[in-house]
């Protein structure tokens, strides 16, 4: 309970009101200090008690035109002017955000102007991307290595762009200045089948005429003399004399067969076959390192294609 109230010294003779009861009535003419005493009570005891002052209907009633209603209470009435002022500001702000009927400018018109500028800038950038991609594709195809190089590829490359060093500029310049090589003649390597060579050699080794190589003559004259002598010892029925007419020595059938093999056309054919196979083997031996290198290259190319 409030027992004492300190009064403002500039308006009251007595410094305080004392011996207050549970209920107290303060009355007097206008200007005698009733409101001052009320404010003194509010100031001194507002922290201890729930105190409300009535200072006329204007202090507790406010009009709300938006809601078409009135608000009751001291706080509502005091902030009502602020609400009305804020509402006026909102109306002006909304007007500033709406299109204008005349040629004036406001926030809305400025926003539309900026949007148009952004649109034009985007179009300009898009045109730049398209022209740049086309130029790179047409003039530097060997660098991009992409026949479908387009605007999207160029935009991705922008993210990877960086300032080149002096050495990098030299390297890239040299690449750009490289001349296009002329058409290179296609190299055809022979198909080698070792089984064929092996088969040819085996046939030569299996030939019976190889034993005629054991006959050695001292000269071509001796060789020709033996050829003529062989013909002289041959009868018309194809049989041969059993004894040599020149020296009287026995003439065996094995010796006659050796001489026939030596002087026959088959021997010459066999010699030609041997020479041909030897020459082919020599050529194969020379080409073998190149063929091994080519086979390695082909294996690398085939693995990359996969």
PDB file of C-alpha atoms in Angstrom:
ATOM      1  CA  UNK A   1       0.000   0.000   0.000  1.00  0.00           C
ATOM      2  CA  UNK A   2       1.174   3.539  -0.745  1.00  0.00           C
ATOM      3  CA  UNK A   3       1.507   5.614   2.483  1.00  0.00           C
ATOM      4  CA  UNK A   4       3.415   8.642   1.178  1.00  0.00           C
ATOM      5  CA  UNK A   5       3.855  10.520  -2.097  1.00  0.00           C
ATOM      6  CA  UNK A   6       6.652  13.027  -2.724  1.00  0.00           C
ATOM      7  CA  UNK A   7       5.370  16.120  -4.545  1.00  0.00           C
ATOM      8  CA  UNK A   8       7.208  18.413  -6.981  1.00  0.00           C
ATOM      9  CA  UNK A   9       8.618  21.385  -5.019  1.00  0.00           C
ATOM     10  CA  UNK A  10       8.034  23.804  -7.909  1.00  0.00           C
ATOM     11  CA  UNK A  11       4.266  23.325  -7.741  1.00  0.00           C
ATOM     12  CA  UNK A  12       3.321  22.473  -4.126  1.00  0.00           C
ATOM     13  CA  UNK A  13       3.990  24.102  -0.807  1.00  0.00           C
ATOM     14  CA  UNK A  14       3.988  20.807   1.048  1.00  0.00           C
ATOM     15  CA  UNK A  15       6.827  18.499  -0.035  1.00  0.00           C
ATOM     16  CA  UNK A  16       4.679  15.342   0.306  1.00  0.00           C
ATOM     17  CA  UNK A  17       1.354  13.701   0.966  1.00  0.00           C
ATOM     18  CA  UNK A  18       1.459  11.455   4.022  1.00  0.00           C
ATOM     19  CA  UNK A  19      -0.867   9.174   6.029  1.00  0.00           C
ATOM     20  CA  UNK A  20      -2.634   7.897   2.903  1.00  0.00           C
ATOM     21  CA  UNK A  21      -5.353   5.251   3.274  1.00  0.00           C
ATOM     22  CA  UNK A  22      -6.223   2.218   1.212  1.00  0.00           C
ATOM     23  CA  UNK A  23      -8.619   4.439  -0.764  1.00  0.00           C
ATOM     24  CA  UNK A  24      -7.983   8.148  -1.293  1.00  0.00           C
ATOM     25  CA  UNK A  25     -10.006  10.738  -3.238  1.00  0.00           C
ATOM     26  CA  UNK A  26      -8.228  13.784  -4.641  1.00  0.00           C
ATOM     27  CA  UNK A  27     -10.423  16.512  -6.075  1.00  0.00           C
ATOM     28  CA  UNK A  28     -10.184  20.191  -6.905  1.00  0.00           C
ATOM     29  CA  UNK A  29     -10.548  22.745  -9.671  1.00  0.00           C
ATOM     30  CA  UNK A  30      -8.674  22.616 -12.900  1.00  0.00           C
ATOM     31  CA  UNK A  31      -5.028  23.569 -12.485  1.00  0.00           C
ATOM     32  CA  UNK A  32      -4.861  22.804  -8.754  1.00  0.00           C
ATOM     33  CA  UNK A  33      -2.440  19.825  -9.235  1.00  0.00           C
ATOM     34  CA  UNK A  34      -4.553  16.680  -9.522  1.00  0.00           C
ATOM     35  CA  UNK A  35      -2.718  15.499 -12.658  1.00  0.00           C
ATOM     36  CA  UNK A  36       0.660  16.414 -11.142  1.00  0.00           C
ATOM     37  CA  UNK A  37      -0.093  14.267  -8.076  1.00  0.00           C
ATOM     38  CA  UNK A  38      -1.138  11.368 -10.390  1.00  0.00           C
ATOM     39  CA  UNK A  39       2.131  11.604 -12.344  1.00  0.00           C
ATOM     40  CA  UNK A  40       4.104  11.765  -9.048  1.00  0.00           C
ATOM     41  CA  UNK A  41       2.460   8.505  -7.932  1.00  0.00           C
ATOM     42  CA  UNK A  42       3.174   6.897 -11.325  1.00  0.00           C
ATOM     43  CA  UNK A  43       6.791   8.031 -11.256  1.00  0.00           C
ATOM     44  CA  UNK A  44       7.523   6.818  -7.707  1.00  0.00           C
ATOM     45  CA  UNK A  45       5.595   3.514  -7.609  1.00  0.00           C
ATOM     46  CA  UNK A  46       5.263   2.321 -11.201  1.00  0.00           C
ATOM     47  CA  UNK A  47       7.955  -0.331 -10.594  1.00  0.00           C
ATOM     48  CA  UNK A  48       6.069  -1.717  -7.591  1.00  0.00           C
ATOM     49  CA  UNK A  49       2.428  -1.493  -8.676  1.00  0.00           C
ATOM     50  CA  UNK A  50       0.361  -1.771 -11.867  1.00  0.00           C
ATOM     51  CA  UNK A  51      -0.671   1.900 -12.219  1.00  0.00           C
ATOM     52  CA  UNK A  52      -2.890   3.304 -15.010  1.00  0.00           C
ATOM     53  CA  UNK A  53      -3.767   6.997 -15.442  1.00  0.00           C
ATOM     54  CA  UNK A  54      -6.901   8.368 -17.099  1.00  0.00           C
ATOM     55  CA  UNK A  55      -6.175  11.698 -18.836  1.00  0.00           C
ATOM     56  CA  UNK A  56      -9.325  12.031 -20.931  1.00  0.00           C
ATOM     57  CA  UNK A  57     -10.783  10.016 -23.784  1.00  0.00           C
ATOM     58  CA  UNK A  58      -8.242  11.333 -26.310  1.00  0.00           C
ATOM     59  CA  UNK A  59      -5.501   9.542 -24.430  1.00  0.00           C
ATOM     60  CA  UNK A  60      -7.174   6.110 -24.563  1.00  0.00           C
ATOM     61  CA  UNK A  61      -9.249   6.134 -27.787  1.00  0.00           C
ATOM     62  CA  UNK A  62      -7.808   6.154 -31.306  1.00  0.00           C
ATOM     63  CA  UNK A  63      -9.399   5.795 -34.768  1.00  0.00           C
ATOM     64  CA  UNK A  64      -8.215   3.043 -37.144  1.00  0.00           C
ATOM     65  CA  UNK A  65      -9.493   3.979 -40.583  1.00  0.00           C
ATOM     66  CA  UNK A  66      -8.018   0.893 -42.262  1.00  0.00           C
ATOM     67  CA  UNK A  67      -9.905  -1.475 -39.950  1.00  0.00           C
ATOM     68  CA  UNK A  68     -12.899   0.914 -39.673  1.00  0.00           C
ATOM     69  CA  UNK A  69     -12.680   0.611 -35.876  1.00  0.00           C
ATOM     70  CA  UNK A  70     -11.388   2.374 -32.752  1.00  0.00           C
ATOM     71  CA  UNK A  71      -8.599   1.236 -30.438  1.00  0.00           C
ATOM     72  CA  UNK A  72      -8.972   1.636 -26.666  1.00  0.00           C
ATOM     73  CA  UNK A  73      -6.046   2.057 -24.301  1.00  0.00           C
ATOM     74  CA  UNK A  74      -3.403   4.576 -23.421  1.00  0.00           C
ATOM     75  CA  UNK A  75      -0.664   2.901 -25.410  1.00  0.00           C
ATOM     76  CA  UNK A  76      -2.808   2.470 -28.515  1.00  0.00           C
ATOM     77  CA  UNK A  77      -3.924   6.066 -28.415  1.00  0.00           C
ATOM     78  CA  UNK A  78      -0.366   7.375 -28.062  1.00  0.00           C
ATOM     79  CA  UNK A  79       1.009   5.433 -31.001  1.00  0.00           C
ATOM     80  CA  UNK A  80      -1.958   6.100 -33.279  1.00  0.00           C
ATOM     81  CA  UNK A  81      -0.373   9.251 -34.775  1.00  0.00           C
ATOM     82  CA  UNK A  82       2.760   7.229 -35.558  1.00  0.00           C
ATOM     83  CA  UNK A  83       0.635   4.561 -37.241  1.00  0.00           C
ATOM     84  CA  UNK A  84      -1.088   7.146 -39.404  1.00  0.00           C
ATOM     85  CA  UNK A  85       2.224   8.771 -40.353  1.00  0.00           C
ATOM     86  CA  UNK A  86       3.666   5.361 -41.253  1.00  0.00           C
ATOM     87  CA  UNK A  87       0.617   4.546 -43.338  1.00  0.00           C
ATOM     88  CA  UNK A  88       1.076   7.761 -45.296  1.00  0.00           C
ATOM     89  CA  UNK A  89       4.702   6.829 -45.920  1.00  0.00           C
ATOM     90  CA  UNK A  90       3.631   3.387 -47.138  1.00  0.00           C
ATOM     91  CA  UNK A  91       1.178   4.945 -49.567  1.00  0.00           C
ATOM     92  CA  UNK A  92       3.948   7.123 -50.994  1.00  0.00           C
ATOM     93  CA  UNK A  93       6.303   4.142 -51.209  1.00  0.00           C
ATOM     94  CA  UNK A  94       3.669   2.084 -53.047  1.00  0.00           C
ATOM     95  CA  UNK A  95       3.147   4.919 -55.495  1.00  0.00           C
ATOM     96  CA  UNK A  96       6.908   4.979 -56.088  1.00  0.00           C
ATOM     97  CA  UNK A  97       6.813   1.257 -56.932  1.00  0.00           C
ATOM     98  CA  UNK A  98       3.943   1.494 -59.436  1.00  0.00           C
ATOM     99  CA  UNK A  99       4.094   2.464 -63.145  1.00  0.00           C
ATOM    100  CA  UNK A 100       3.608   6.150 -63.881  1.00  0.00           C
ATOM    101  CA  UNK A 101       1.000   7.528 -66.238  1.00  0.00           C
ATOM    102  CA  UNK A 102       3.183  10.458 -67.312  1.00  0.00           C
ATOM    103  CA  UNK A 103       6.810  10.652 -68.420  1.00  0.00           C
ATOM    104  CA  UNK A 104       8.165  11.186 -64.917  1.00  0.00           C
ATOM    105  CA  UNK A 105      10.581   8.924 -63.084  1.00  0.00           C
ATOM    106  CA  UNK A 106      10.255   6.912 -59.912  1.00  0.00           C
ATOM    107  CA  UNK A 107      11.763   3.775 -58.427  1.00  0.00           C
ATOM    108  CA  UNK A 108       9.622   1.574 -60.690  1.00  0.00           C
ATOM    109  CA  UNK A 109      10.711   3.332 -63.883  1.00  0.00           C
ATOM    110  CA  UNK A 110      14.366   3.260 -62.784  1.00  0.00           C
ATOM    111  CA  UNK A 111      14.069  -0.481 -62.071  1.00  0.00           C
ATOM    112  CA  UNK A 112      12.603  -1.115 -65.515  1.00  0.00           C
ATOM    113  CA  UNK A 113      15.398   0.894 -67.107  1.00  0.00           C
ATOM    114  CA  UNK A 114      18.019  -1.150 -65.247  1.00  0.00           C
ATOM    115  CA  UNK A 115      16.313  -4.400 -66.273  1.00  0.00           C
ATOM    116  CA  UNK A 116      16.439  -3.325 -69.911  1.00  0.00           C
ATOM    117  CA  UNK A 117      20.123  -2.489 -69.573  1.00  0.00           C
ATOM    118  CA  UNK A 118      20.782  -5.925 -68.045  1.00  0.00           C
ATOM    119  CA  UNK A 119      18.864  -7.569 -70.902  1.00  0.00           C
ATOM    120  CA  UNK A 120      20.895  -5.715 -73.518  1.00  0.00           C
ATOM    121  CA  UNK A 121      24.132  -6.565 -71.724  1.00  0.00           C
ATOM    122  CA  UNK A 122      23.230 -10.274 -71.617  1.00  0.00           C
ATOM    123  CA  UNK A 123      22.451 -10.192 -75.336  1.00  0.00           C
ATOM    124  CA  UNK A 124      25.758  -8.464 -76.033  1.00  0.00           C
ATOM    125  CA  UNK A 125      27.624 -11.113 -74.036  1.00  0.00           C
ATOM    126  CA  UNK A 126      25.741 -13.908 -75.783  1.00  0.00           C
ATOM    127  CA  UNK A 127      26.657 -12.467 -79.208  1.00  0.00           C
ATOM    128  CA  UNK A 128      30.275 -12.184 -78.085  1.00  0.00           C
ATOM    129  CA  UNK A 129      30.327 -15.839 -76.953  1.00  0.00           C
ATOM    130  CA  UNK A 130      28.878 -17.025 -80.279  1.00  0.00           C
ATOM    131  CA  UNK A 131      31.294 -14.970 -82.425  1.00  0.00           C
ATOM    132  CA  UNK A 132      34.309 -15.965 -80.317  1.00  0.00           C
ATOM    133  CA  UNK A 133      33.428 -19.663 -80.451  1.00  0.00           C
ATOM    134  CA  UNK A 134      32.985 -19.488 -84.237  1.00  0.00           C
ATOM    135  CA  UNK A 135      36.304 -17.705 -84.693  1.00  0.00           C
ATOM    136  CA  UNK A 136      38.154 -20.268 -82.595  1.00  0.00           C
ATOM    137  CA  UNK A 137      36.475 -23.135 -84.450  1.00  0.00           C
ATOM    138  CA  UNK A 138      37.257 -21.672 -87.897  1.00  0.00           C
ATOM    139  CA  UNK A 139      40.784 -20.374 -87.291  1.00  0.00           C
ATOM    140  CA  UNK A 140      42.197 -22.649 -84.582  1.00  0.00           C
ATOM    141  CA  UNK A 141      40.552 -26.017 -85.127  1.00  0.00           C
ATOM    142  CA  UNK A 142      43.801 -27.891 -84.481  1.00  0.00           C
ATOM    143  CA  UNK A 143      44.001 -26.375 -80.986  1.00  0.00           C
ATOM    144  CA  UNK A 144      40.453 -27.084 -79.798  1.00  0.00           C
ATOM    145  CA  UNK A 145      40.293 -30.429 -81.649  1.00  0.00           C
ATOM    146  CA  UNK A 146      36.494 -30.293 -81.600  1.00  0.00           C
ATOM    147  CA  UNK A 147      34.366 -29.909 -84.743  1.00  0.00           C
ATOM    148  CA  UNK A 148      31.317 -29.139 -82.550  1.00  0.00           C
ATOM    149  CA  UNK A 149      32.960 -26.282 -80.644  1.00  0.00           C
ATOM    150  CA  UNK A 150      30.196 -23.767 -79.745  1.00  0.00           C
ATOM    151  CA  UNK A 151      29.111 -21.069 -77.302  1.00  0.00           C
ATOM    152  CA  UNK A 152      28.759 -23.454 -74.355  1.00  0.00           C
ATOM    153  CA  UNK A 153      32.274 -24.810 -74.918  1.00  0.00           C
ATOM    154  CA  UNK A 154      33.622 -21.260 -74.981  1.00  0.00           C
ATOM    155  CA  UNK A 155      31.869 -20.386 -71.683  1.00  0.00           C
ATOM    156  CA  UNK A 156      33.422 -23.462 -70.030  1.00  0.00           C
ATOM    157  CA  UNK A 157      36.860 -22.457 -71.351  1.00  0.00           C
ATOM    158  CA  UNK A 158      36.488 -18.990 -69.815  1.00  0.00           C
ATOM    159  CA  UNK A 159      36.479 -20.586 -66.366  1.00  0.00           C
ATOM    160  CA  UNK A 160      39.808 -22.267 -67.188  1.00  0.00           C
ATOM    161  CA  UNK A 161      41.403 -19.133 -68.635  1.00  0.00           C
ATOM    162  CA  UNK A 162      44.510 -17.657 -67.020  1.00  0.00           C
ATOM    163  CA  UNK A 163      47.194 -15.189 -67.935  1.00  0.00           C
ATOM    164  CA  UNK A 164      49.997 -16.850 -69.891  1.00  0.00           C
ATOM    165  CA  UNK A 165      53.616 -16.444 -68.938  1.00  0.00           C
ATOM    166  CA  UNK A 166      56.179 -15.259 -71.474  1.00  0.00           C
ATOM    167  CA  UNK A 167      57.361 -18.813 -72.105  1.00  0.00           C
ATOM    168  CA  UNK A 168      53.800 -20.069 -72.519  1.00  0.00           C
ATOM    169  CA  UNK A 169      53.109 -17.311 -75.059  1.00  0.00           C
ATOM    170  CA  UNK A 170      56.145 -18.411 -77.076  1.00  0.00           C
ATOM    171  CA  UNK A 171      55.040 -22.048 -77.031  1.00  0.00           C
ATOM    172  CA  UNK A 172      51.472 -21.250 -78.071  1.00  0.00           C
ATOM    173  CA  UNK A 173      52.677 -18.850 -80.786  1.00  0.00           C
ATOM    174  CA  UNK A 174      54.910 -21.523 -82.236  1.00  0.00           C
ATOM    175  CA  UNK A 175      51.974 -23.937 -82.271  1.00  0.00           C
ATOM    176  CA  UNK A 176      49.812 -21.430 -84.112  1.00  0.00           C
ATOM    177  CA  UNK A 177      52.541 -20.799 -86.683  1.00  0.00           C
ATOM    178  CA  UNK A 178      53.120 -24.458 -87.488  1.00  0.00           C
ATOM    179  CA  UNK A 179      52.608 -25.356 -91.115  1.00  0.00           C
ATOM    180  CA  UNK A 180      50.222 -28.071 -92.133  1.00  0.00           C
ATOM    181  CA  UNK A 181      52.138 -31.128 -93.279  1.00  0.00           C
ATOM    182  CA  UNK A 182      51.526 -32.412 -96.759  1.00  0.00           C
ATOM    183  CA  UNK A 183      49.991 -35.742 -97.499  1.00  0.00           C
ATOM    184  CA  UNK A 184      52.204 -38.551 -96.305  1.00  0.00           C
ATOM    185  CA  UNK A 185      52.414 -41.614 -98.512  1.00  0.00           C
ATOM    186  CA  UNK A 186      50.920 -44.635 -96.886  1.00  0.00           C
ATOM    187  CA  UNK A 187      53.435 -47.265 -95.909  1.00  0.00           C
ATOM    188  CA  UNK A 188      52.521 -50.839 -96.731  1.00  0.00           C
ATOM    189  CA  UNK A 189      54.443 -53.525 -94.919  1.00  0.00           C
ATOM    190  CA  UNK A 190      54.528 -56.990 -96.438  1.00  0.00           C
ATOM    191  CA  UNK A 191      52.638 -59.783 -94.778  1.00  0.00           C
ATOM    192  CA  UNK A 192      55.154 -62.342 -93.587  1.00  0.00           C
ATOM    193  CA  UNK A 193      54.227 -65.989 -93.262  1.00  0.00           C
ATOM    194  CA  UNK A 194      57.212 -67.877 -91.780  1.00  0.00           C
ATOM    195  CA  UNK A 195      55.545 -71.210 -92.570  1.00  0.00           C
ATOM    196  CA  UNK A 196      56.064 -70.602 -96.295  1.00  0.00           C
ATOM    197  CA  UNK A 197      59.806 -70.068 -95.853  1.00  0.00           C
ATOM    198  CA  UNK A 198      60.041 -73.139 -93.652  1.00  0.00           C
ATOM    199  CA  UNK A 199      58.170 -75.233 -96.207  1.00  0.00           C
ATOM    200  CA  UNK A 200      60.434 -74.069 -99.067  1.00  0.00           C
ATOM    201  CA  UNK A 201      63.598 -74.875 -97.118  1.00  0.00           C
ATOM    202  CA  UNK A 202      62.283 -78.301 -96.131  1.00  0.00           C
ATOM    203  CA  UNK A 203      61.510 -79.176 -99.751  1.00  0.00           C
ATOM    204  CA  UNK A 204      65.052 -78.243-100.747  1.00  0.00           C
ATOM    205  CA  UNK A 205      66.500 -80.364 -97.955  1.00  0.00           C
ATOM    206  CA  UNK A 206      64.300 -83.315 -98.907  1.00  0.00           C
ATOM    207  CA  UNK A 207      65.357 -83.236-102.615  1.00  0.00           C
ATOM    208  CA  UNK A 208      67.414 -86.320-103.623  1.00  0.00           C
ATOM    209  CA  UNK A 209      69.438 -84.288-106.076  1.00  0.00           C
ATOM    210  CA  UNK A 210      71.349 -82.765-103.199  1.00  0.00           C
ATOM    211  CA  UNK A 211      73.830 -85.706-103.283  1.00  0.00           C
ATOM    212  CA  UNK A 212      75.103 -84.616-106.709  1.00  0.00           C
ATOM    213  CA  UNK A 213      76.823 -81.733-104.975  1.00  0.00           C
ATOM    214  CA  UNK A 214      79.475 -84.266-103.802  1.00  0.00           C
ATOM    215  CA  UNK A 215      80.927 -84.452-107.350  1.00  0.00           C
ATOM    216  CA  UNK A 216      83.730 -81.942-107.796  1.00  0.00           C
ATOM    217  CA  UNK A 217      85.415 -81.198-111.130  1.00  0.00           C
ATOM    218  CA  UNK A 218      88.811 -79.548-111.499  1.00  0.00           C
ATOM    219  CA  UNK A 219      87.638 -77.323-114.326  1.00  0.00           C
ATOM    220  CA  UNK A 220      84.775 -76.648-116.695  1.00  0.00           C
ATOM    221  CA  UNK A 221      86.647 -78.640-119.348  1.00  0.00           C
ATOM    222  CA  UNK A 222      86.635 -81.721-117.097  1.00  0.00           C
ATOM    223  CA  UNK A 223      82.966 -81.169-116.384  1.00  0.00           C
ATOM    224  CA  UNK A 224      82.168 -80.989-120.106  1.00  0.00           C
ATOM    225  CA  UNK A 225      84.361 -84.046-120.854  1.00  0.00           C
ATOM    226  CA  UNK A 226      82.398 -86.058-118.213  1.00  0.00           C
ATOM    227  CA  UNK A 227      79.084 -84.948-119.745  1.00  0.00           C
ATOM    228  CA  UNK A 228      80.122 -86.113-123.227  1.00  0.00           C
ATOM    229  CA  UNK A 229      81.524 -89.364-121.839  1.00  0.00           C
ATOM    230  CA  UNK A 230      78.250 -90.104-120.086  1.00  0.00           C
ATOM    231  CA  UNK A 231      76.393 -89.734-123.378  1.00  0.00           C
ATOM    232  CA  UNK A 232      78.918 -91.984-125.190  1.00  0.00           C
ATOM    233  CA  UNK A 233      78.390 -94.828-122.692  1.00  0.00           C
ATOM    234  CA  UNK A 234      74.598 -94.683-123.086  1.00  0.00           C
ATOM    235  CA  UNK A 235      72.889 -97.190-125.388  1.00  0.00           C
ATOM    236  CA  UNK A 236      69.851 -96.477-127.487  1.00  0.00           C
ATOM    237  CA  UNK A 237      67.672 -98.489-125.096  1.00  0.00           C
ATOM    238  CA  UNK A 238      68.684 -96.215-122.201  1.00  0.00           C
ATOM    239  CA  UNK A 239      71.110 -98.672-120.591  1.00  0.00           C
ATOM    240  CA  UNK A 240      74.749 -97.805-119.870  1.00  0.00           C
ATOM    241  CA  UNK A 241      78.054 -99.625-120.386  1.00  0.00           C
ATOM    242  CA  UNK A 242      79.319-101.447-117.301  1.00  0.00           C
ATOM    243  CA  UNK A 243      82.980-100.625-118.076  1.00  0.00           C
ATOM    244  CA  UNK A 244      84.552 -97.243-118.822  1.00  0.00           C
ATOM    245  CA  UNK A 245      85.763 -97.128-122.444  1.00  0.00           C
ATOM    246  CA  UNK A 246      88.593 -94.712-121.588  1.00  0.00           C
ATOM    247  CA  UNK A 247      90.198 -96.280-118.507  1.00  0.00           C
ATOM    248  CA  UNK A 248      88.652 -99.757-118.387  1.00  0.00           C
ATOM    249  CA  UNK A 249      87.444 -99.318-114.780  1.00  0.00           C
ATOM    250  CA  UNK A 250      84.023-100.649-113.729  1.00  0.00           C
ATOM    251  CA  UNK A 251      81.196 -98.136-114.202  1.00  0.00           C
ATOM    252  CA  UNK A 252      78.706 -98.676-111.363  1.00  0.00           C
ATOM    253  CA  UNK A 253      75.015 -97.804-111.591  1.00  0.00           C
ATOM    254  CA  UNK A 254      75.379 -95.457-108.555  1.00  0.00           C
ATOM    255  CA  UNK A 255      78.056 -93.464-110.388  1.00  0.00           C
ATOM    256  CA  UNK A 256      75.915 -93.208-113.514  1.00  0.00           C
ATOM    257  CA  UNK A 257      72.949 -92.020-111.399  1.00  0.00           C
ATOM    258  CA  UNK A 258      75.089 -89.370-109.713  1.00  0.00           C
ATOM    259  CA  UNK A 259      76.338 -88.099-113.087  1.00  0.00           C
ATOM    260  CA  UNK A 260      72.789 -88.030-114.512  1.00  0.00           C
ATOM    261  CA  UNK A 261      71.543 -86.130-111.459  1.00  0.00           C
ATOM    262  CA  UNK A 262      74.381 -83.657-111.715  1.00  0.00           C
ATOM    263  CA  UNK A 263      73.876 -82.901-115.396  1.00  0.00           C
ATOM    264  CA  UNK A 264      70.048 -83.003-115.353  1.00  0.00           C
ATOM    265  CA  UNK A 265      67.778 -79.882-115.579  1.00  0.00           C
ATOM    266  CA  UNK A 266      66.387 -80.677-112.136  1.00  0.00           C
ATOM    267  CA  UNK A 267      69.731 -79.810-110.594  1.00  0.00           C
ATOM    268  CA  UNK A 268      69.717 -76.420-112.254  1.00  0.00           C
ATOM    269  CA  UNK A 269      66.163 -75.830-111.111  1.00  0.00           C
ATOM    270  CA  UNK A 270      67.129 -76.804-107.585  1.00  0.00           C
ATOM    271  CA  UNK A 271      70.067 -74.394-107.636  1.00  0.00           C
ATOM    272  CA  UNK A 272      67.773 -71.609-108.754  1.00  0.00           C
ATOM    273  CA  UNK A 273      65.317 -72.440-105.944  1.00  0.00           C
ATOM    274  CA  UNK A 274      68.109 -72.436-103.378  1.00  0.00           C
ATOM    275  CA  UNK A 275      69.392 -69.042-104.572  1.00  0.00           C
ATOM    276  CA  UNK A 276      65.910 -67.562-104.525  1.00  0.00           C
ATOM    277  CA  UNK A 277      65.189 -68.759-100.983  1.00  0.00           C
ATOM    278  CA  UNK A 278      68.579 -67.498 -99.791  1.00  0.00           C
ATOM    279  CA  UNK A 279      67.896 -64.055-101.269  1.00  0.00           C
ATOM    280  CA  UNK A 280      64.424 -63.896 -99.703  1.00  0.00           C
ATOM    281  CA  UNK A 281      65.827 -64.868 -96.306  1.00  0.00           C
ATOM    282  CA  UNK A 282      68.477 -62.141 -96.589  1.00  0.00           C
ATOM    283  CA  UNK A 283      65.802 -59.513 -97.340  1.00  0.00           C
ATOM    284  CA  UNK A 284      63.667 -60.772 -94.471  1.00  0.00           C
ATOM    285  CA  UNK A 285      66.612 -60.527 -92.090  1.00  0.00           C
ATOM    286  CA  UNK A 286      67.213 -56.901 -93.079  1.00  0.00           C
ATOM    287  CA  UNK A 287      63.527 -55.944 -92.687  1.00  0.00           C
ATOM    288  CA  UNK A 288      63.017 -57.792 -89.397  1.00  0.00           C
ATOM    289  CA  UNK A 289      63.924 -54.867 -87.014  1.00  0.00           C
ATOM    290  CA  UNK A 290      61.611 -52.489 -88.938  1.00  0.00           C
ATOM    291  CA  UNK A 291      58.783 -55.003 -88.853  1.00  0.00           C
ATOM    292  CA  UNK A 292      59.167 -55.490 -85.089  1.00  0.00           C
ATOM    293  CA  UNK A 293      58.983 -51.708 -84.578  1.00  0.00           C
ATOM    294  CA  UNK A 294      55.897 -51.473 -86.819  1.00  0.00           C
ATOM    295  CA  UNK A 295      54.179 -54.287 -84.913  1.00  0.00           C
ATOM    296  CA  UNK A 296      54.718 -52.415 -81.632  1.00  0.00           C
ATOM    297  CA  UNK A 297      53.218 -49.233 -83.110  1.00  0.00           C
ATOM    298  CA  UNK A 298      50.187 -51.128 -84.414  1.00  0.00           C
ATOM    299  CA  UNK A 299      49.596 -52.714 -81.016  1.00  0.00           C
ATOM    300  CA  UNK A 300      49.661 -49.263 -79.366  1.00  0.00           C
ATOM    301  CA  UNK A 301      47.234 -47.838 -81.960  1.00  0.00           C
ATOM    302  CA  UNK A 302      44.854 -50.785 -81.541  1.00  0.00           C
ATOM    303  CA  UNK A 303      44.886 -50.452 -77.733  1.00  0.00           C
ATOM    304  CA  UNK A 304      44.083 -46.697 -77.975  1.00  0.00           C
ATOM    305  CA  UNK A 305      41.203 -47.372 -80.379  1.00  0.00           C
ATOM    306  CA  UNK A 306      39.670 -49.749 -77.840  1.00  0.00           C
TER     307      UNK A 306
END
